[in-house]
Amino acid sequence: IEWSLVFPFLLSITAGVHSEVKLQQSGDELERTGDSVKMSYKASGYTFTDYAMHWVKQKPGQDLEWIGAIIPLIDIIDYNQKFKGKATVTADKSSNTAYMELSRLTSEDSAAYYCSRHSVLTTSCQKLKEQQPSMGLR
């Protein structure tokens, strides 16, 4: 059985930031059950390590579901318990790219996946997890 995964990405941009923030994303994916897929978010126009990168999932008609986050500056990663063993979040500081890999795909994984940056002024992933990721384009 083949099914598609759609990976739109949204980036939150803080009011008052005047640099041109750009992202380069991996495209829509069509994968088979049991396969893995790796999504990427390449950032430019801001200091990549100044932000935590959050990944969320949204199935049609449902709320956003937080998957996990990484703070590239100090390599701290935290996951929603539900996605431990399913999702792997990484970052490559040398290329300003955040990644999320989903393994052992099933029909339950068919959804839209979003990446959002969040200021790392908050010092722990627990505090970051308690806040809703900021989503939206300006």
C-alpha positions as CSV (number, residue, x, y, z in Angstrom):
1,I,0.0,0.0,0.0
2,E,1.4,3.4,-0.9
3,W,0.3,6.6,0.8
4,S,1.6,10.1,0.8
5,L,3.1,12.3,3.5
6,V,2.8,16.0,3.1
7,F,5.5,18.1,4.8
8,P,4.6,21.8,4.8
9,F,6.9,23.9,6.9
10,L,6.0,27.1,8.8
11,L,8.6,29.4,10.3
12,S,7.8,31.8,13.2
13,I,9.5,35.2,12.8
14,T,9.8,37.6,15.8
15,A,8.4,41.1,15.2
16,G,11.1,43.6,14.7
17,V,13.6,41.2,13.1
18,H,14.8,42.9,9.9
19,S,17.1,40.3,8.4
20,E,15.7,38.2,5.6
21,V,14.9,34.8,7.0
22,K,14.8,32.1,4.5
23,L,14.2,28.4,4.6
24,Q,14.7,25.6,2.2
25,Q,12.6,22.6,2.8
26,S,12.4,19.0,1.6
27,G,9.4,18.5,-0.6
28,D,6.3,16.3,-0.4
29,E,7.1,12.6,0.1
30,L,5.5,9.4,-1.1
31,E,6.7,6.5,0.9
32,R,5.7,2.8,1.5
33,T,4.6,1.3,4.7
34,G,7.6,0.2,6.8
35,D,10.0,2.6,5.1
36,S,11.7,5.6,6.8
37,V,11.6,9.2,5.7
38,K,13.9,12.1,6.6
39,M,12.6,15.7,6.5
40,S,14.9,18.7,6.4
41,Y,14.7,22.4,7.2
42,K,17.7,24.5,6.0
43,A,17.7,28.0,7.6
44,S,19.4,31.2,6.6
45,G,19.1,34.9,7.5
46,Y,19.4,34.3,11.3
47,T,21.8,32.6,13.7
48,F,20.6,28.9,13.6
49,T,22.0,28.1,17.0
50,D,20.0,30.9,18.7
51,Y,16.8,29.0,18.3
52,A,15.3,25.7,19.3
53,M,13.7,23.8,16.4
54,H,10.4,22.2,17.1
55,W,8.6,19.5,15.0
56,V,4.9,19.0,15.1
57,K,2.4,16.8,13.3
58,Q,-1.1,17.6,12.2
59,K,-3.6,15.1,10.7
60,P,-6.6,16.6,8.8
61,G,-9.2,18.0,11.2
62,Q,-7.0,17.5,14.2
63,D,-4.9,19.7,16.5
64,L,-1.2,20.0,16.3
65,E,0.7,17.3,18.1
66,W,4.2,18.2,19.4
67,I,6.8,15.6,18.4
68,G,10.0,16.9,19.8
69,A,12.6,19.7,19.8
70,I,16.3,20.2,19.5
71,I,18.5,23.1,20.8
72,P,21.4,23.0,18.3
73,L,23.6,25.3,20.4
74,I,24.0,22.7,23.1
75,D,22.6,19.5,21.4
76,I,19.7,19.0,23.8
77,I,16.9,17.0,22.4
78,D,13.5,16.2,23.9
79,Y,10.6,14.1,22.6
80,N,6.9,13.6,23.3
81,Q,6.9,10.2,24.9
82,K,4.5,9.0,22.1
83,F,7.2,9.6,19.4
84,K,10.2,8.1,21.2
85,G,11.5,5.4,18.9
86,K,9.4,6.7,16.0
87,A,11.0,10.1,15.4
88,T,14.6,11.1,15.5
89,V,15.4,14.8,15.6
90,T,18.9,16.1,14.7
91,A,20.6,19.2,13.6
92,D,23.7,20.0,11.5
93,K,25.2,23.3,12.7
94,S,27.7,23.4,9.9
95,S,24.9,23.6,7.3
96,N,22.2,25.3,9.5
97,T,19.9,22.4,8.9
98,A,17.4,20.6,11.2
99,Y,16.2,17.1,10.4
100,M,13.5,14.8,11.6
101,E,13.4,11.1,10.5
102,L,10.3,9.0,11.0
103,S,10.9,5.2,11.0
104,R,8.7,2.2,10.4
105,L,6.0,4.3,8.6
106,T,2.4,3.3,8.9
107,S,-0.9,4.8,7.8
108,E,-1.0,6.6,11.1
109,D,2.1,8.7,10.0
110,S,0.2,10.2,7.0
111,A,-0.1,13.8,8.0
112,A,1.3,17.3,7.6
113,Y,4.6,17.9,9.5
114,Y,5.7,21.4,10.5
115,C,9.0,22.8,11.7
116,S,9.1,25.9,13.9
117,R,11.9,27.9,15.5
118,H,11.6,29.1,19.0
119,S,13.9,31.4,21.0
120,V,16.3,29.5,23.2
121,L,16.1,32.1,25.9
122,T,14.2,29.5,27.8
123,T,16.8,27.3,29.4
124,S,15.2,23.9,29.4
125,C,13.4,21.7,27.0
126,Q,10.7,21.1,29.6
127,K,9.9,24.8,29.6
128,L,9.9,24.8,25.8
129,K,7.6,21.8,25.7
130,E,5.1,23.5,28.0
131,Q,4.8,26.4,25.5
132,Q,3.0,26.1,22.2
133,P,5.4,26.4,19.3
134,S,4.9,29.7,17.5
135,M,3.6,29.1,14.0
136,G,3.0,31.5,11.2
137,L,4.6,33.5,8.5
138,R,5.1,37.2,8.5
